[in-house]
N, CA, C and O atoms as a GROMACS GRO file, in nm:
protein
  300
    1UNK      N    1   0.287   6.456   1.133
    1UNK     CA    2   0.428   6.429   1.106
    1UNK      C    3   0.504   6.428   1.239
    1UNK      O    4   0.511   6.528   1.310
    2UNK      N    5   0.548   6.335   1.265
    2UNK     CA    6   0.635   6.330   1.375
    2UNK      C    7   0.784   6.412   1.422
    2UNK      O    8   0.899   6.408   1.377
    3UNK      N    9   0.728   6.476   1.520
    3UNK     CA   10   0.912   6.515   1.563
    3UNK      C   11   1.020   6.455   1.545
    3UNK      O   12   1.036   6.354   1.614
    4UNK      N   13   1.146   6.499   1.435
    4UNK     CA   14   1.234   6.414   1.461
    4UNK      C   15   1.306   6.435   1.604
    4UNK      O   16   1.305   6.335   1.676
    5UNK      N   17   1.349   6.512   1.639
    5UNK     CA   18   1.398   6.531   1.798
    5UNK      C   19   1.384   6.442   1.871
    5UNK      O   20   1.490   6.407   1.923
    6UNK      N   21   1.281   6.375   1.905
    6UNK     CA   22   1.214   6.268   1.971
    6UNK      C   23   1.296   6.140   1.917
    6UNK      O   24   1.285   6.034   1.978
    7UNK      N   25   1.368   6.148   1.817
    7UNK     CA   26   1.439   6.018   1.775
    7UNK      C   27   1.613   6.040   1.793
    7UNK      O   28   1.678   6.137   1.754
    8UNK      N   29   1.650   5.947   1.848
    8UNK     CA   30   1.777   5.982   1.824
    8UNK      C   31   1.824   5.931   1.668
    8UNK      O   32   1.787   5.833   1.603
    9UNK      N   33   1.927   6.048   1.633
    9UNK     CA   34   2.000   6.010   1.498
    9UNK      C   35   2.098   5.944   1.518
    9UNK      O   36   2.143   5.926   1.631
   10UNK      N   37   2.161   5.883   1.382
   10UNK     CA   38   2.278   5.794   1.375
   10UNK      C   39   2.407   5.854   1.439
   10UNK      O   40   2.498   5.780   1.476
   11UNK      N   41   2.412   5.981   1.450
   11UNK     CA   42   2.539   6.033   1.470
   11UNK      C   43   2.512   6.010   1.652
   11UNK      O   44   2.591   5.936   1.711
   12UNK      N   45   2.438   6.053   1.703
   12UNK     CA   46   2.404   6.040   1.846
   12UNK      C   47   2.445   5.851   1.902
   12UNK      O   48   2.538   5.802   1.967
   13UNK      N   49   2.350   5.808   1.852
   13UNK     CA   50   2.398   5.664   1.832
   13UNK      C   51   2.506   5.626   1.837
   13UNK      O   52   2.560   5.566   1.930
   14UNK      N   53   2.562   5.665   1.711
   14UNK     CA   54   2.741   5.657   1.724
   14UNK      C   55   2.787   5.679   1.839
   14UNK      O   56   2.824   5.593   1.918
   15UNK      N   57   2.786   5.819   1.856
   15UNK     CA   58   2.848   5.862   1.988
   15UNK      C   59   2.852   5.795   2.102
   15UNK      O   60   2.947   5.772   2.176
   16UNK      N   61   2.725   5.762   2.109
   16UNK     CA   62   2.723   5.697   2.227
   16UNK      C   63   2.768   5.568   2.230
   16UNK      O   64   2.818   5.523   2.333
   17UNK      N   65   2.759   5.512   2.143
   17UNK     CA   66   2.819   5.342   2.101
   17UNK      C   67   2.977   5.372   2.143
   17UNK      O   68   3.036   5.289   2.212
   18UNK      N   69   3.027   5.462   2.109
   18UNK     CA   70   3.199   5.506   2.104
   18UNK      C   71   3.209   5.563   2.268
   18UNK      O   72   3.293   5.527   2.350
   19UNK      N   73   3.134   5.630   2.281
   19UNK     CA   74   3.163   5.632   2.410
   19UNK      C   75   3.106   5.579   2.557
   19UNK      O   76   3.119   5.624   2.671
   20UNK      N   77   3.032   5.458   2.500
   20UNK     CA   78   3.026   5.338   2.608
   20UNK      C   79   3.124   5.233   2.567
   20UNK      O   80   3.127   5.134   2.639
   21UNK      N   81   3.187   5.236   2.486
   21UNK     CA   82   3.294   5.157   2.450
   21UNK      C   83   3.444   5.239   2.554
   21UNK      O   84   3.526   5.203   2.638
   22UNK      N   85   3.422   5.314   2.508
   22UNK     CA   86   3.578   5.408   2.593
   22UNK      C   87   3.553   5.400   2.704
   22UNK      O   88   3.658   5.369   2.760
   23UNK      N   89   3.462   5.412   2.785
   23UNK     CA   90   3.414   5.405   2.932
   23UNK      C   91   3.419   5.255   2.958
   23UNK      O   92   3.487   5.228   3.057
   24UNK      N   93   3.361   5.139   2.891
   24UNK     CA   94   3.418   5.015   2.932
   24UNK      C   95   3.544   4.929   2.948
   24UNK      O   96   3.567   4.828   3.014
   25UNK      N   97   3.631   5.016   2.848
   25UNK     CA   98   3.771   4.996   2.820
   25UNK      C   99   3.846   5.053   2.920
   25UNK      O  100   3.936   4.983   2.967
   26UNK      N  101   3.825   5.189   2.972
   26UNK     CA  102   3.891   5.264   3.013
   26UNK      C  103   3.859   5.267   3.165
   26UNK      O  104   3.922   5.349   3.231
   27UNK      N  105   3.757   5.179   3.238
   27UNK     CA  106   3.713   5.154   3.379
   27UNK      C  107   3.816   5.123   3.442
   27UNK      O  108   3.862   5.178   3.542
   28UNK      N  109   3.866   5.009   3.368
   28UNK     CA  110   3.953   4.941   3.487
   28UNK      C  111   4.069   4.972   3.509
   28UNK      O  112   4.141   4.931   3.600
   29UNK      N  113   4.096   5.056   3.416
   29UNK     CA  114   4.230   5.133   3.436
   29UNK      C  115   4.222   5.229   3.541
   29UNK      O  116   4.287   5.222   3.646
   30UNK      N  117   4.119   5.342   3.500
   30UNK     CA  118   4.077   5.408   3.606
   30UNK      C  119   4.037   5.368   3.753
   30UNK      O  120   3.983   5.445   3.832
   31UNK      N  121   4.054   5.300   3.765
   31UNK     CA  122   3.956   5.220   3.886
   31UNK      C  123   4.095   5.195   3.949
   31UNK      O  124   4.117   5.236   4.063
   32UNK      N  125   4.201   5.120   3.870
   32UNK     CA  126   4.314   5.032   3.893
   32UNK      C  127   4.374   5.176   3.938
   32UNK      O  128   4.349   5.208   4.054
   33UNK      N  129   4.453   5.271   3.858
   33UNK     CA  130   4.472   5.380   3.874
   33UNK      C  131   4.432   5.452   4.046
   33UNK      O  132   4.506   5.477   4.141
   34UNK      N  133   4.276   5.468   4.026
   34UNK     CA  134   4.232   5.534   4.193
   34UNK      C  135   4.276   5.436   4.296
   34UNK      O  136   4.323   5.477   4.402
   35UNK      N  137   4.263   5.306   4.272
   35UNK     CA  138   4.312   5.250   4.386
   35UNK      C  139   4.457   5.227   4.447
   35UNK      O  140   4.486   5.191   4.562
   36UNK      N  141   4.544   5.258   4.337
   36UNK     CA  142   4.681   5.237   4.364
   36UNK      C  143   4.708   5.356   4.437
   36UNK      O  144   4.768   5.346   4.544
   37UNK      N  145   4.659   5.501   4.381
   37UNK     CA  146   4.651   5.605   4.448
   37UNK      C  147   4.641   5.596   4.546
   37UNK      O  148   4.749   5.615   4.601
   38UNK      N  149   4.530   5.566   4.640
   38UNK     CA  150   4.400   5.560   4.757
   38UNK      C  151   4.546   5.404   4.846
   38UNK      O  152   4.598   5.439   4.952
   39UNK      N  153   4.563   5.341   4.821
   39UNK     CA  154   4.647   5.259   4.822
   39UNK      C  155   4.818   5.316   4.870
   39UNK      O  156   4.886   5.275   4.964
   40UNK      N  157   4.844   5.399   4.788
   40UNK     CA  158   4.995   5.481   4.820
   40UNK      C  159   5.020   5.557   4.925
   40UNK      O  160   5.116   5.562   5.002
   41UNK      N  161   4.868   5.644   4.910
   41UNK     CA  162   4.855   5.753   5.021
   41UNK      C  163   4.802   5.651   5.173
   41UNK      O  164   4.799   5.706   5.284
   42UNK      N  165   4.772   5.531   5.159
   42UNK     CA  166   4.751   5.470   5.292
   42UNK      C  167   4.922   5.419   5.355
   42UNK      O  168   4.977   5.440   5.463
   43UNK      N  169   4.961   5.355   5.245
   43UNK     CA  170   5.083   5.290   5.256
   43UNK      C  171   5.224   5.404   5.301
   43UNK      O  172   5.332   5.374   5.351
   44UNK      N  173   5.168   5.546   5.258
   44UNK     CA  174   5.255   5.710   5.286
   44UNK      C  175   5.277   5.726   5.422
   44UNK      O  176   5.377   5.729   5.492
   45UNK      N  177   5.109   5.738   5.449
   45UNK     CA  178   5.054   5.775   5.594
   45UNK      C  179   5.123   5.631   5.712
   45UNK      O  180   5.168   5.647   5.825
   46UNK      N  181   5.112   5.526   5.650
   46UNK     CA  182   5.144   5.420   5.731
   46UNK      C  183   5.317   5.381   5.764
   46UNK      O  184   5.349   5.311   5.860
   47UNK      N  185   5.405   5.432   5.677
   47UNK     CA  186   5.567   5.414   5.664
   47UNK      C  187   5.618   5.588   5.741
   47UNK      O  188   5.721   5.630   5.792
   48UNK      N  189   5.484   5.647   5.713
   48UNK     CA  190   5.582   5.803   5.803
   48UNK      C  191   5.550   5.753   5.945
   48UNK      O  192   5.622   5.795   6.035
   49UNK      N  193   5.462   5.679   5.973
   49UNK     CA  194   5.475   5.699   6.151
   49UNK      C  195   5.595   5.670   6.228
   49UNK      O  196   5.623   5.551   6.215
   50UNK      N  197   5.682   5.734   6.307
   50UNK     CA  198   5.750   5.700   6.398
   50UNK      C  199   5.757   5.599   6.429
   50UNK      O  200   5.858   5.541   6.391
   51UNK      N  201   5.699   5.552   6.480
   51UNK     CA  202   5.732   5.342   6.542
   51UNK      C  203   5.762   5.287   6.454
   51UNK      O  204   5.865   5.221   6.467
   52UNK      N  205   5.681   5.281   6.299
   52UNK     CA  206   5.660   5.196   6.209
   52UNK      C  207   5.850   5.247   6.158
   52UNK      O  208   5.942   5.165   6.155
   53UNK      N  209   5.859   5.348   6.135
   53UNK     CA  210   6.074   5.372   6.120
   53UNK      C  211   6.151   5.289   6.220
   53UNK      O  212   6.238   5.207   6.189
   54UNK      N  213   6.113   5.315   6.334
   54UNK     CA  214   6.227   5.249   6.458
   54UNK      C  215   6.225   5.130   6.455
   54UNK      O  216   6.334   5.075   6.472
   55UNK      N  217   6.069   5.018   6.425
   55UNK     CA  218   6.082   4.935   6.417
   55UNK      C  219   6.159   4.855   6.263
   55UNK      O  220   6.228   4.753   6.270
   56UNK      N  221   6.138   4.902   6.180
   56UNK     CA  222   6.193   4.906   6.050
   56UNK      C  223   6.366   4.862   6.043
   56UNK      O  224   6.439   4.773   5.997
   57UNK      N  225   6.375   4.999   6.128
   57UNK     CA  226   6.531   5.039   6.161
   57UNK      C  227   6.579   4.885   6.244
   57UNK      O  228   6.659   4.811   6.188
   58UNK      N  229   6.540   4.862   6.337
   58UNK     CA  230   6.595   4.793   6.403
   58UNK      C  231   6.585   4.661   6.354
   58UNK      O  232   6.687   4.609   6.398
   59UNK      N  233   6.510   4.557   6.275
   59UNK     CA  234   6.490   4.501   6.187
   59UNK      C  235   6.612   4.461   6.139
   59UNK      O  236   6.677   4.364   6.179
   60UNK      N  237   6.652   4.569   6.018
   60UNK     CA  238   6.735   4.580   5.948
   60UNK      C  239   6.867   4.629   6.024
   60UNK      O  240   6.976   4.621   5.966
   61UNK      N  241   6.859   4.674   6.136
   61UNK     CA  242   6.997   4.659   6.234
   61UNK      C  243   7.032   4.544   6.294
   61UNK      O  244   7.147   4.518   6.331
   62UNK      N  245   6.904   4.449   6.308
   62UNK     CA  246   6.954   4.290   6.338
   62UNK      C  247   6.998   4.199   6.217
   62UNK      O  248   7.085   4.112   6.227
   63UNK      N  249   6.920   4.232   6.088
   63UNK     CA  250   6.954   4.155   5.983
   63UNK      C  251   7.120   4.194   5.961
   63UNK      O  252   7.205   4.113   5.923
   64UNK      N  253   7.147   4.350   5.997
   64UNK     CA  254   7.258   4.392   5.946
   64UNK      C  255   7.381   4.257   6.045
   64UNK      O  256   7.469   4.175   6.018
   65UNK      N  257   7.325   4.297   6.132
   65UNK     CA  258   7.465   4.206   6.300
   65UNK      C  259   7.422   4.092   6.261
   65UNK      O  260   7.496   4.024   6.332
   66UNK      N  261   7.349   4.002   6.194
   66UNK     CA  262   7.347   3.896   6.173
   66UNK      C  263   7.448   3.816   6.044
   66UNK      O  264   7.481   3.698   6.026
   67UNK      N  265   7.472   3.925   5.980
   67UNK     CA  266   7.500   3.904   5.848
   67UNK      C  267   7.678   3.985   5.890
   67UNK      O  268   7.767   3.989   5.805
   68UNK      N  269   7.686   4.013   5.962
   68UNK     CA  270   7.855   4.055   6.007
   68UNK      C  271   7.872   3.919   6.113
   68UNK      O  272   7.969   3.844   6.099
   69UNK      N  273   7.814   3.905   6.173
   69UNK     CA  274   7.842   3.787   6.302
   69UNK      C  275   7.903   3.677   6.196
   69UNK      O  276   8.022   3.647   6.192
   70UNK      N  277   7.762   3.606   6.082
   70UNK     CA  278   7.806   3.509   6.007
   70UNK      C  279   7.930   3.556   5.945
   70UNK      O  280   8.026   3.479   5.952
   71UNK      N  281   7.946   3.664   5.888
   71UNK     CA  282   8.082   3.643   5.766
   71UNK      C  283   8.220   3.609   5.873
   71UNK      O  284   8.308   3.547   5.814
   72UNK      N  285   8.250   3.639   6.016
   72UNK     CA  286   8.346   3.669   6.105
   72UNK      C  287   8.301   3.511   6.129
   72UNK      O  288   8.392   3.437   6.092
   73UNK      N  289   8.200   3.447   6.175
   73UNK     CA  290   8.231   3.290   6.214
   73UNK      C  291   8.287   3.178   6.118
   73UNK      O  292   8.334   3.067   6.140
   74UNK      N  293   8.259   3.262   5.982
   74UNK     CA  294   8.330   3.189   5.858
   74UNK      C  295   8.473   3.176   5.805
   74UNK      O  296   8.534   3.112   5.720
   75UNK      N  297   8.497   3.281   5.912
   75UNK     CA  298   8.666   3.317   5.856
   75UNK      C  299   8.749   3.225   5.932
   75UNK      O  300   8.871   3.225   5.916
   0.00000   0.00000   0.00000
């Protein structure tokens, strides 16, 4: 008479059917998820540096004098 042990049952089966289903569903979220993370913390590290502000700053201090120069040549 054979071991049943050696067989998987329906309920095992199930399980596992349900939860290779949740794991295929639920990858790319997770995946999407770690990378936005892994992604934020590069983009964190990369906007705190010093230069990357001054240059920023000044940018937007020329866009600013550009955009006062025009409204005063319009008047």
């Amino acid at each position: 008479m054979p071991d049943r042990r050696d067989h998987p049952t329906g309920t095992r089966l199930t399980l596992a059917a349900v939860l290779a289903a949740v794991l295929c569903c639920a990858a790319p979220v997770l995946l999407g998820a770690l990378g936005i993370g892994i992604s934020g913390a590069a983009v964190g590290a990369f906007i705190a540096n010093p230069v990357v502000i001054v240059i920023v700053l000044m940018v937007l201090g020329g866009a600013g004098a550009l955009i006062v120069l025009r409204s005063h040549r319009r008047r």
